[in-house]
Short mmCIF file of C-alpha atoms in Angstrom, two decimals:
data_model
loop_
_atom_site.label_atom_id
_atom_site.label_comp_id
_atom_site.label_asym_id
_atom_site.label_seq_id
_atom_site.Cartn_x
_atom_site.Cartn_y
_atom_site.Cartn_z
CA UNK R 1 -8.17 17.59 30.91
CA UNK R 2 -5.55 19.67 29.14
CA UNK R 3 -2.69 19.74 31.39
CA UNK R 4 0.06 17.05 32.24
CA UNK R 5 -1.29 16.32 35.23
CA UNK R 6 -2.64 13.05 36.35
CA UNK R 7 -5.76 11.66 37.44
CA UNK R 8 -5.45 9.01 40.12
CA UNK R 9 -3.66 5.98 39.17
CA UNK R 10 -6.11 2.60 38.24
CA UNK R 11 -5.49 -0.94 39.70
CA UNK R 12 -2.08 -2.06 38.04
CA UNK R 13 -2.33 -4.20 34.97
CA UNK R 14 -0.28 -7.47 35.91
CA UNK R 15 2.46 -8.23 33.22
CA UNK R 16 3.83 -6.27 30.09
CA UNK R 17 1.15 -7.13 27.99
CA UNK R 18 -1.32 -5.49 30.02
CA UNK R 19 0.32 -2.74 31.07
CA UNK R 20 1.02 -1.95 27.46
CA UNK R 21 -2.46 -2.38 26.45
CA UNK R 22 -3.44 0.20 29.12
CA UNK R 23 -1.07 2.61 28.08
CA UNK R 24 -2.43 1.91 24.44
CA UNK R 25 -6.11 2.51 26.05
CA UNK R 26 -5.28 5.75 27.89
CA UNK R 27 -3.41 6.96 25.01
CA UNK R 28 -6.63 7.47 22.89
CA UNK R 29 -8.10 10.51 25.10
CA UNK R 30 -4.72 11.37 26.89
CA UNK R 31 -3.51 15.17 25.69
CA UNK R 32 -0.36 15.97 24.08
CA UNK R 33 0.86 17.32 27.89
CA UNK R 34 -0.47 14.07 29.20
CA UNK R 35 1.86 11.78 27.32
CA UNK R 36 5.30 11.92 29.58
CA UNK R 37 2.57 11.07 32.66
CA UNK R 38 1.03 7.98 31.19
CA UNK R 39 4.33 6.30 29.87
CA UNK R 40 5.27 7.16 33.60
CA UNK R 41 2.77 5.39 35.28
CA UNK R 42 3.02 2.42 33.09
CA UNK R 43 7.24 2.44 33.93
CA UNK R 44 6.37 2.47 37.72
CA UNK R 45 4.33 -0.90 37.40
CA UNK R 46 6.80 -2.27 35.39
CA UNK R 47 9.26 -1.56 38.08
CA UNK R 48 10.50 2.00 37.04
CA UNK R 49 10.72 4.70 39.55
CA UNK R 50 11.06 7.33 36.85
CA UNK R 51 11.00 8.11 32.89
CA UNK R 52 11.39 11.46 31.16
CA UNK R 53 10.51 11.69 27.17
CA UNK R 54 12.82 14.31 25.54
CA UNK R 55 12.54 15.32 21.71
CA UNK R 56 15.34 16.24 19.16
CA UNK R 57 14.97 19.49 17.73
CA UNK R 58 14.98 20.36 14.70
CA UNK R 59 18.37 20.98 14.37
CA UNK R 60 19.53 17.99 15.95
CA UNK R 61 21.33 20.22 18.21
CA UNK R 62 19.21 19.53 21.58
CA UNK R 63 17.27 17.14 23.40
CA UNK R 64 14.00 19.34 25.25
CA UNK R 65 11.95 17.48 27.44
CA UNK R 66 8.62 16.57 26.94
CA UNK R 67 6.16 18.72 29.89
CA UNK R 68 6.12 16.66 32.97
CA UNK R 69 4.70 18.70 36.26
CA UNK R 70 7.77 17.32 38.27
CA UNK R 71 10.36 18.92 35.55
CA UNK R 72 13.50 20.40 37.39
CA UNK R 73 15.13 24.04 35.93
CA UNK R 74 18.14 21.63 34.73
CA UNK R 75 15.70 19.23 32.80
CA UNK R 76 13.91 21.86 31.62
CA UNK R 77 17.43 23.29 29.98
CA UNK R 78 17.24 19.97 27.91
CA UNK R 79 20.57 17.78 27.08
CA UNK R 80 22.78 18.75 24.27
CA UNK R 81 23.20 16.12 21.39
CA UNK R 82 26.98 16.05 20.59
CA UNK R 83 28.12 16.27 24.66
CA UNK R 84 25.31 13.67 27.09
CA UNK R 85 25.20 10.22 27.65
CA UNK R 86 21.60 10.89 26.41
CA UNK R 87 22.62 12.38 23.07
CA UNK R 88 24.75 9.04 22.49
CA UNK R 89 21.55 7.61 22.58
CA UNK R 90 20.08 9.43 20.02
CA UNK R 91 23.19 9.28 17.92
CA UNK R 92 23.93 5.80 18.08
CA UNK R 93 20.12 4.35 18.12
CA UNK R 94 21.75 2.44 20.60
CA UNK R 95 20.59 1.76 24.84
CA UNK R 96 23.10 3.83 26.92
CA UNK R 97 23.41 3.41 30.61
CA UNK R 98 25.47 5.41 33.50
CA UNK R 99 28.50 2.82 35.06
CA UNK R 100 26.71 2.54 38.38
CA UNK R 101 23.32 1.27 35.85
CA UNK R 102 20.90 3.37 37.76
CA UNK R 103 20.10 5.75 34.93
CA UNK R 104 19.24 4.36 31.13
CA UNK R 105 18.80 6.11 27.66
CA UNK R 106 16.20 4.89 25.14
CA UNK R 107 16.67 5.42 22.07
CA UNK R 108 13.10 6.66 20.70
CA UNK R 109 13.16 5.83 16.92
CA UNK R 110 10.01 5.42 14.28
CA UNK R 111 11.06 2.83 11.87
CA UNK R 112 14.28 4.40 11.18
CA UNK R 113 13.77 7.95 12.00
CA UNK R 114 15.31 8.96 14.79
CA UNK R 115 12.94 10.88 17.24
CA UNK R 116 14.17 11.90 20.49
CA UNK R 117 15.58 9.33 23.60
CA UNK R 118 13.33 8.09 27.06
CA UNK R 119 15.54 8.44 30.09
CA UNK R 120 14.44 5.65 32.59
CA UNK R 121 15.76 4.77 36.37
CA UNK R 122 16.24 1.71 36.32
CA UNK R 123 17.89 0.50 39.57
CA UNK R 124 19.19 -2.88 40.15
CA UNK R 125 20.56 -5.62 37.37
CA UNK R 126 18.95 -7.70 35.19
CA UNK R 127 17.01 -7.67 31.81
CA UNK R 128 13.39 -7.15 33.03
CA UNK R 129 13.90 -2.96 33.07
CA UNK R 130 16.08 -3.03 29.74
CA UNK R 131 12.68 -4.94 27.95
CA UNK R 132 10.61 -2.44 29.66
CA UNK R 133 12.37 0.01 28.68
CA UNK R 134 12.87 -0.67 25.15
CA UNK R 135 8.80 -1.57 25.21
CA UNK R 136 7.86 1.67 26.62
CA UNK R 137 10.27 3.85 24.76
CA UNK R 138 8.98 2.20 21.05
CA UNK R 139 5.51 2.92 21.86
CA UNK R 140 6.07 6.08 23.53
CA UNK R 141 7.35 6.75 20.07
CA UNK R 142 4.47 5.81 18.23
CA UNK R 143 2.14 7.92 20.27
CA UNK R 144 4.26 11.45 20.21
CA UNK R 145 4.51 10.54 16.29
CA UNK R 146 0.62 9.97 16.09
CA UNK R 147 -0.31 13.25 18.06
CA UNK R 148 2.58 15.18 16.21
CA UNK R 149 -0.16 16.01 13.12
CA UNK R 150 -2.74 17.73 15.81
CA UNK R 151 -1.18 18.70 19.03
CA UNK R 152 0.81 21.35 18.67
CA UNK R 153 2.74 21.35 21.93
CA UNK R 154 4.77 18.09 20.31
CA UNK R 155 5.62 20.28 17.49
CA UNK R 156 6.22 23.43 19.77
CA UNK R 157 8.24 20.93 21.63
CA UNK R 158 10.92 20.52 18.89
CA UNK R 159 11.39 24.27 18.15
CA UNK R 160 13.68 26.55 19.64
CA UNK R 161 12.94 29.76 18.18
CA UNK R 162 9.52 31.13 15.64
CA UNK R 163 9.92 29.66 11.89
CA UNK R 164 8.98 31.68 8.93
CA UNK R 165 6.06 32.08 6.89
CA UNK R 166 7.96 30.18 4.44
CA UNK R 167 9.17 27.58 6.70
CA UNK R 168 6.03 26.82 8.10
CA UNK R 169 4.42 26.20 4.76
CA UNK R 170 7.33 24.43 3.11
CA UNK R 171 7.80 21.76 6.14
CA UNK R 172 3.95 20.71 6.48
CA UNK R 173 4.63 19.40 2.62
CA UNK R 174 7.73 17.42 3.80
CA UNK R 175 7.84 13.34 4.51
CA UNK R 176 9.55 12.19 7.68
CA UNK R 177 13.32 13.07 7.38
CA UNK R 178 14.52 9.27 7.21
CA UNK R 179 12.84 6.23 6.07
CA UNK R 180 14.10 2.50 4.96
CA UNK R 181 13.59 -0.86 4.57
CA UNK R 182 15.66 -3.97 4.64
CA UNK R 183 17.27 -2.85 1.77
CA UNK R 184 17.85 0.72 1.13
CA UNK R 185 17.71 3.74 3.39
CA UNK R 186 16.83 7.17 2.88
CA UNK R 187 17.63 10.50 4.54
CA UNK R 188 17.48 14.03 4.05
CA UNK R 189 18.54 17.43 5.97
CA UNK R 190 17.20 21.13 5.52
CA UNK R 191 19.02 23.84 6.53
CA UNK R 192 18.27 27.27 7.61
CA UNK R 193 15.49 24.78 8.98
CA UNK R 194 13.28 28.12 10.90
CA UNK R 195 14.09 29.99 7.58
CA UNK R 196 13.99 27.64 4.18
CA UNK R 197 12.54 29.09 1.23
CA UNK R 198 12.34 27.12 -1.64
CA UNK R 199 14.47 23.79 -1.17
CA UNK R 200 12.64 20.43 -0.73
CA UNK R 201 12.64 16.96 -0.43
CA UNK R 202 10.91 13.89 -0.92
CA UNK R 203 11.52 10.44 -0.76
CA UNK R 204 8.38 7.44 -0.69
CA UNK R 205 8.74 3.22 -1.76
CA UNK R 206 6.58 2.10 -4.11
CA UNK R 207 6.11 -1.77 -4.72
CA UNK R 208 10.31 -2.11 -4.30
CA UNK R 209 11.04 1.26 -5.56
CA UNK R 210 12.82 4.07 -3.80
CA UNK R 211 11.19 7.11 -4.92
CA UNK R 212 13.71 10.53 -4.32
CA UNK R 213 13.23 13.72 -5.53
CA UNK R 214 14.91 16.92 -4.62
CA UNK R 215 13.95 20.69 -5.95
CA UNK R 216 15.08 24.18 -5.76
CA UNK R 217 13.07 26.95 -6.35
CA UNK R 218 14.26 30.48 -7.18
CA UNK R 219 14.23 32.83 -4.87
CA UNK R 220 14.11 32.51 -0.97
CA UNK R 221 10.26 34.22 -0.17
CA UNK R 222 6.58 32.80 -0.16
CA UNK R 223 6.28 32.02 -3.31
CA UNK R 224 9.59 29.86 -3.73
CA UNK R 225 7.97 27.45 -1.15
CA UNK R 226 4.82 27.45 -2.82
CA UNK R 227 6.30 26.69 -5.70
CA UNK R 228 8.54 24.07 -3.92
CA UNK R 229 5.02 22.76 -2.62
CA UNK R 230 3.27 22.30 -5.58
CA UNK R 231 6.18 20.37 -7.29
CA UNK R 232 5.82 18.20 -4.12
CA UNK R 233 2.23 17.53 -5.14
CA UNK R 234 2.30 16.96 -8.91
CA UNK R 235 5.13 14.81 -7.82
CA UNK R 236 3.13 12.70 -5.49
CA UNK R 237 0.24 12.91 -7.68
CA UNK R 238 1.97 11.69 -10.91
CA UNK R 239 3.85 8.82 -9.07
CA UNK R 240 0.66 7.66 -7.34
CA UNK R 241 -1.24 7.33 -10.33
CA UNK R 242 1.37 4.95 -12.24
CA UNK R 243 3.59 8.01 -13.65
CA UNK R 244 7.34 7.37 -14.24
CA UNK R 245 10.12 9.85 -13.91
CA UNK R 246 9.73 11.21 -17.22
CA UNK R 247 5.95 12.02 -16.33
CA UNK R 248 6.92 13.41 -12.90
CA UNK R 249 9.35 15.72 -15.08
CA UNK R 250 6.70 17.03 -17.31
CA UNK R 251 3.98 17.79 -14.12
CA UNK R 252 6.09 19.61 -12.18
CA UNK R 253 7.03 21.50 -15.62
CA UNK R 254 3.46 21.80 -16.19
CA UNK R 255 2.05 23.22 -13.22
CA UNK R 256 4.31 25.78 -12.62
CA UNK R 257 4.32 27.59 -15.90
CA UNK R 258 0.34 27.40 -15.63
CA UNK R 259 0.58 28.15 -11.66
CA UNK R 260 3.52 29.96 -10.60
CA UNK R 261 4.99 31.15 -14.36
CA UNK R 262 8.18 32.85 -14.16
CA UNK R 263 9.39 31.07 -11.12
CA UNK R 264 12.62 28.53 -12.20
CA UNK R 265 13.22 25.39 -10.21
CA UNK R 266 16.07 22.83 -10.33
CA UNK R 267 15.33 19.33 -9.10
CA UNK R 268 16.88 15.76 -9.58
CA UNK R 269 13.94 13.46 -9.77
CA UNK R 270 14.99 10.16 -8.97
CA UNK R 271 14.07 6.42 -8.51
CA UNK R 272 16.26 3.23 -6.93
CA UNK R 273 15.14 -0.26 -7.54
CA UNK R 274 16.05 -1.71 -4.64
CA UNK R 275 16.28 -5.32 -5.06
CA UNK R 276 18.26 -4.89 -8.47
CA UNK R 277 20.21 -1.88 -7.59
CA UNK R 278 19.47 0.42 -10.81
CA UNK R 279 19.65 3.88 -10.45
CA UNK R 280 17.34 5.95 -12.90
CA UNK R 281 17.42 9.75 -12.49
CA UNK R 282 16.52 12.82 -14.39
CA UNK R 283 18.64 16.00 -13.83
CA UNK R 284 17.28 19.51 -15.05
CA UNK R 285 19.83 21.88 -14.05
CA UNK R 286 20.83 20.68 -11.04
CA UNK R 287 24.02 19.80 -9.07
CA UNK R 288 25.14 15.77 -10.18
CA UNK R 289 24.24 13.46 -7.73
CA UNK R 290 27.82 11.74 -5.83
CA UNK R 291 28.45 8.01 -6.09
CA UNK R 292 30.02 7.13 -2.92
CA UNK R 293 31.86 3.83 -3.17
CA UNK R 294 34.13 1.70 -0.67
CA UNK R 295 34.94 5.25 0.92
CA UNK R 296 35.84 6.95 -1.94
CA UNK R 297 33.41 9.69 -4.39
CA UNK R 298 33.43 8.27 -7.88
CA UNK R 299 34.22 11.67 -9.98
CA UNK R 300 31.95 12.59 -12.50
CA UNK R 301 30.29 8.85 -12.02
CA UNK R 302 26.76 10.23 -12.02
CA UNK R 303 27.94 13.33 -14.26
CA UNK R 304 25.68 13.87 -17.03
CA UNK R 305 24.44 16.94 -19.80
CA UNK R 306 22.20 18.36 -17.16
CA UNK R 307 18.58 19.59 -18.66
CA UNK R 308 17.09 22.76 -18.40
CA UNK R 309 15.41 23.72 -15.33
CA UNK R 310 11.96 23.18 -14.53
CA UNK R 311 9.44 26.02 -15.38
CA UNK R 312 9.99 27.14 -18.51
CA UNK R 313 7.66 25.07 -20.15
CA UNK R 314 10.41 22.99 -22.65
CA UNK R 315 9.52 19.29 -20.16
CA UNK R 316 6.15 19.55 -20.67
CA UNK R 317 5.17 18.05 -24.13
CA UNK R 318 8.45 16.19 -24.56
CA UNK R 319 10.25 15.06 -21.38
CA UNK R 320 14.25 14.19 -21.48
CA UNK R 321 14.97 10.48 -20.90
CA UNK R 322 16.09 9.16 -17.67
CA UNK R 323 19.58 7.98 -16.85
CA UNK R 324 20.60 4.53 -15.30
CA UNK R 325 23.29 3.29 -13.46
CA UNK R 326 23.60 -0.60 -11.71
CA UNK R 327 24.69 0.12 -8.12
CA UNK R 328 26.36 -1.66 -5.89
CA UNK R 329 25.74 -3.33 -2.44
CA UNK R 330 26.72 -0.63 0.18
CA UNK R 331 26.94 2.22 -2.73
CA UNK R 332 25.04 6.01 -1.05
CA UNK R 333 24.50 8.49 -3.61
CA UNK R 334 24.16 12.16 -2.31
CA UNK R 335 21.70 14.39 -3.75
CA UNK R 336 22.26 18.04 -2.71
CA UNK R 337 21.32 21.55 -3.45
CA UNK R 338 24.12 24.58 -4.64
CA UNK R 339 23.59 26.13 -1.13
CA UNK R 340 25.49 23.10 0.19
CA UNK R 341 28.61 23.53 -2.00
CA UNK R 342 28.42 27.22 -2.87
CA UNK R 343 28.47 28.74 1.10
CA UNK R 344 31.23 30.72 1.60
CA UNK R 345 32.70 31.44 5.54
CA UNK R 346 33.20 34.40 6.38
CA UNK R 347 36.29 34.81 4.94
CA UNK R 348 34.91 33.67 1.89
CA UNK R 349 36.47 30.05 1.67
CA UNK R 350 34.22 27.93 -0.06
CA UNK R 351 32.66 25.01 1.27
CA UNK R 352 32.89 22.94 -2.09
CA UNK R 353 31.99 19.52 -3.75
CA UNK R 354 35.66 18.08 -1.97
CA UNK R 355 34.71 19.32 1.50
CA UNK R 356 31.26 17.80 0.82
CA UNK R 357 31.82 14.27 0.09
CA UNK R 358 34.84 14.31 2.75
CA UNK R 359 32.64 14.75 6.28
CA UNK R 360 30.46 12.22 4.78
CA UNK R 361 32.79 9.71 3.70
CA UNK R 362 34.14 10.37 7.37
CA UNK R 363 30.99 10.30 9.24
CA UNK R 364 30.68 6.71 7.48
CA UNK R 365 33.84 5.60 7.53
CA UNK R 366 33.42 5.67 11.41
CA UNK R 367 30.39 3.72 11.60
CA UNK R 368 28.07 6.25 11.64
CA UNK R 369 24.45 5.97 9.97
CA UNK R 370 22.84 7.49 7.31
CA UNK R 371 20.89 10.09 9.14
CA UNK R 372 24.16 10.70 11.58
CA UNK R 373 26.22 11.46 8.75
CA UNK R 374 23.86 13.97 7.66
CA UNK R 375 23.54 15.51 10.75
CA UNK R 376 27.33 16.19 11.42
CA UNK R 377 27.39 17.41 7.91
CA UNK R 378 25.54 19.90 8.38
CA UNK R 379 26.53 21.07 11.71
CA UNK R 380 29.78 21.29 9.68
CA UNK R 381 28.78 23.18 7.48
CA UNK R 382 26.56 25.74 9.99
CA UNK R 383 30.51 26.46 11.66
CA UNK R 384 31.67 26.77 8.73
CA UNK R 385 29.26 29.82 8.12
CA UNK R 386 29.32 30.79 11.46
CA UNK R 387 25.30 29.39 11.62
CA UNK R 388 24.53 32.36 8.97
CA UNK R 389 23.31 31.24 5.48
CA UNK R 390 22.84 33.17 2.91
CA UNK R 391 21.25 30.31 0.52
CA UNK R 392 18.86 27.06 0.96
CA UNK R 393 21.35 23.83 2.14
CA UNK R 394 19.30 20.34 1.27
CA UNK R 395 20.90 16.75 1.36
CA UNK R 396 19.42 13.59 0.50
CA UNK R 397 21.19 10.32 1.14
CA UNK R 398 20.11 7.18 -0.42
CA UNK R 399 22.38 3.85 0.59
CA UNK R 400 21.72 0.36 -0.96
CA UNK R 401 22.35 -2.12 1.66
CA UNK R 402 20.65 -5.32 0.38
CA UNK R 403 20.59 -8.16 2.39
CA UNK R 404 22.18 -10.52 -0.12
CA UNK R 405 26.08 -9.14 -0.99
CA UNK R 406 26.68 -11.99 -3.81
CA UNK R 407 27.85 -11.32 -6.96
CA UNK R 408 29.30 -8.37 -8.55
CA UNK R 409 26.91 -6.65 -10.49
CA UNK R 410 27.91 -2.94 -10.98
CA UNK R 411 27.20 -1.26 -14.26
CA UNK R 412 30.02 -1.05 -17.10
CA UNK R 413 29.05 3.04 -17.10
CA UNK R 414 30.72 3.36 -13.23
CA UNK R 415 34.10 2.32 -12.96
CA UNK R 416 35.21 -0.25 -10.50
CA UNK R 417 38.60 1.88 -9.67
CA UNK R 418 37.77 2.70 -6.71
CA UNK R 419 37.18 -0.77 -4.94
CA UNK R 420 38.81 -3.13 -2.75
CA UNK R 421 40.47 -0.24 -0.84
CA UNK R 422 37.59 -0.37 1.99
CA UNK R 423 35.12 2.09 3.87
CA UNK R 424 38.41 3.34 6.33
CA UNK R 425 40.92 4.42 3.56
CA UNK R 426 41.14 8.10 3.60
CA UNK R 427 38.37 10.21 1.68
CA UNK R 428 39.63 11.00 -1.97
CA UNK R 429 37.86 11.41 -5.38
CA UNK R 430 38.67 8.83 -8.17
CA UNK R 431 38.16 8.44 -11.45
CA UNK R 432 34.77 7.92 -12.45
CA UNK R 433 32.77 6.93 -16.04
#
């Protein structure tokens, strides 16, 4: 069967457990289409009249539902992120319910990354829905994650418009847009996301290492994402067979003079211990990574002789040392690309470094998360350019959040001017190294 219809409804499992196991059981042969149906079989025997799954776009801009039969036109229209008690969900990774308690919002979130929300009726009081609903909406998660690599409709489901040849080839290379642990958190934004050409991310932990690199590519066609690509894989392919930053440095610089010669790439390669706090990094010619600290940016804290960029064959039989930097606990560095800082409105007011670190020492300073900050960044940065831009726009935040705040143990290198003032003062830079 290849539609979202259902075939009659078995014997109802008695208790959770069960009825979680089923859903696990049906899930194996059950179709992309079929999905929405079986988490809405398994919410009616656990006392739920009604669920409907609904995926973030790309963008972060909408909510579209996942195919049900039963869709209305208005469902069908989706929910928009920044204006429905739905998109609070999704925003705040946090349960939302109507005042009357009849309708409830899931958040729908793999590990950390933030997925789409379940809308459940849930009439009457009492905690037995809420756990059913936070049950159903985890695993629905799991499964639309799962299917996401071979059922296209999932992925259709998340686009609002075709993607480029570029696109296409550049996003099938990229990792899941946030991960984390206990300690540190990672998350990155692309932006034009149907249109990229030769920006890219990737972030991975390794035995208590947070791995983060981040690469431009010349040009904005094909062969900028291939390029972009293949430093993805002699990235992955150098750190997963014991090689360091350096090493990564001198791959990357490797294969694309033998590969792709006369195609240039930037890229900040980058690695955060995350039980220590150091901070190694290697820049080759590249934008400086920001130190955000107790709401302020840290000038010039992470500002360092940048190398040459990647391509030219100069990395490959003598790699530049890494630099180092202690953190500390609650420190984000932002990794970015020029076509963050460097888009111009249409009046030709630049976006900047300034305006940069001030929506996301805002976004934070209100309590927002990583990946939250991220996306109102670049939503702010899309009306600034009246959502046209000419150039690639990536972000990568890391944060440091271990568990353990004891003693003080930032590096000498970053100054300490900028603490005690706390995450609400108003965004300013401050003196840095």
């Amino acid at each position: 069967m290849t539609t979202g219809e259902e075939p009659p409804a078995p014997a109802a499992p008695k208790g959770m457990g069960p009825v979680l196991a089923w859903v696990l059981e049906r899930s194996h042969g059950a179709s992309a289409l079929q999905l929405a149906g079986v988490i809405g079989q398994a919410a009616r025997w656990l006392g739920i009249p009604r669920t409907r799954l609904y995926l973030a776009d790309l963008q972060q801009q909408r909510l579209l539902p996942l195919p049900q039969p039963d869709l209305t036109a208005e469902e069908l229209e989706g929910l928009d992120v920044d204006g429905s008690l739905g998109g609070l969900a999704y925003r705040t990774q946090d349960v939302q319910s109507t005042r009357d308690g009849e309708t409830t919002w899931f958040p729908m979130v793999d590990g950390i990354e933030r997925i789409g929300v379940m809308q459940a009726v849930t009439p009457g009081s009492g905690t037995g829905p809420l756990e059913a609903g936070r049950a159903l909406a985890s695993l629905a998660t799991l499964l639309v994650v799962s299917k996401s690599t071979h059922h296209d409709p999932l992925v259709q489901g998340q686009r609002t418009r075709p993607m480029t040849l570029q696109a296409e080839l550049l996003w099938a290379f990229l990792p899941p847009r946030t991960i984390g642990t206990d300690l540190a958190t990672s998350s990155a934004v692309l932006e034009p996301a149907y249109d990229i050409g030769g920006d890219a991310f990737d972030h991975s932990f390794i035995d208590g290492i947070l791995h983060l690199t981040l690469v431009d590519a010349m040009g904005h066609d094909l062969a900028s994402g291939g390029a972009s690509g293949a430093a993805l894989a002699a990235c992955r392919s150098t750190r997963r067979s014991g090689g360091n930053i350096p090493d990564i440095v001198a791959a990357i610089d490797r294969t694309l003079t033998q590969w792709i010669p006369d195609r240039l790439m930037t890229a900040v390669i980058a690695e955060l211990d995350t039980v220590q706090g150091d901070f190694t990094w290697i820049n080759c010619g590249h934008p400086a990574p920001l130190l955000i600290r107790d709401g302020h940016v840290l000038h010039n804290a992470l500002e360092r002789t940048a190398h040459l960029p990647l391509g030219y064959g100069f990395h490959t039989p003598d790699p530049p040392a890494q630099e180092r930097v202690r953190l500390q606990p609650g420190d984000r560095v932002l990794l970015y690309s020029d076509g963050i800082t460097e888009a111009r409105s249409p009046g030709g007011d630049l976006f900047g470094e300034q305006r940069l670190a001030d929506t996301v020492i805002r976004s934070t300073a209100s309590g927002d998360t990583a990946p939250e900050a991220l996306r109102r960044l670049i939503q702010n940065l899309l009306n600034h350019h009246r959502h046209h831009l000419r150039d690639d726009a990536t972000i990568l935040l890391v944060e440091w959040h271990p568990s353990h705040r004891g003693s003080d143990r930032s590096d000498p290198q970053v100054s300490g001017a900028a603490r005690g003032t706390g995450g609400t003062a108003a965004p300013r830079f401050v003196g840095g190294a």
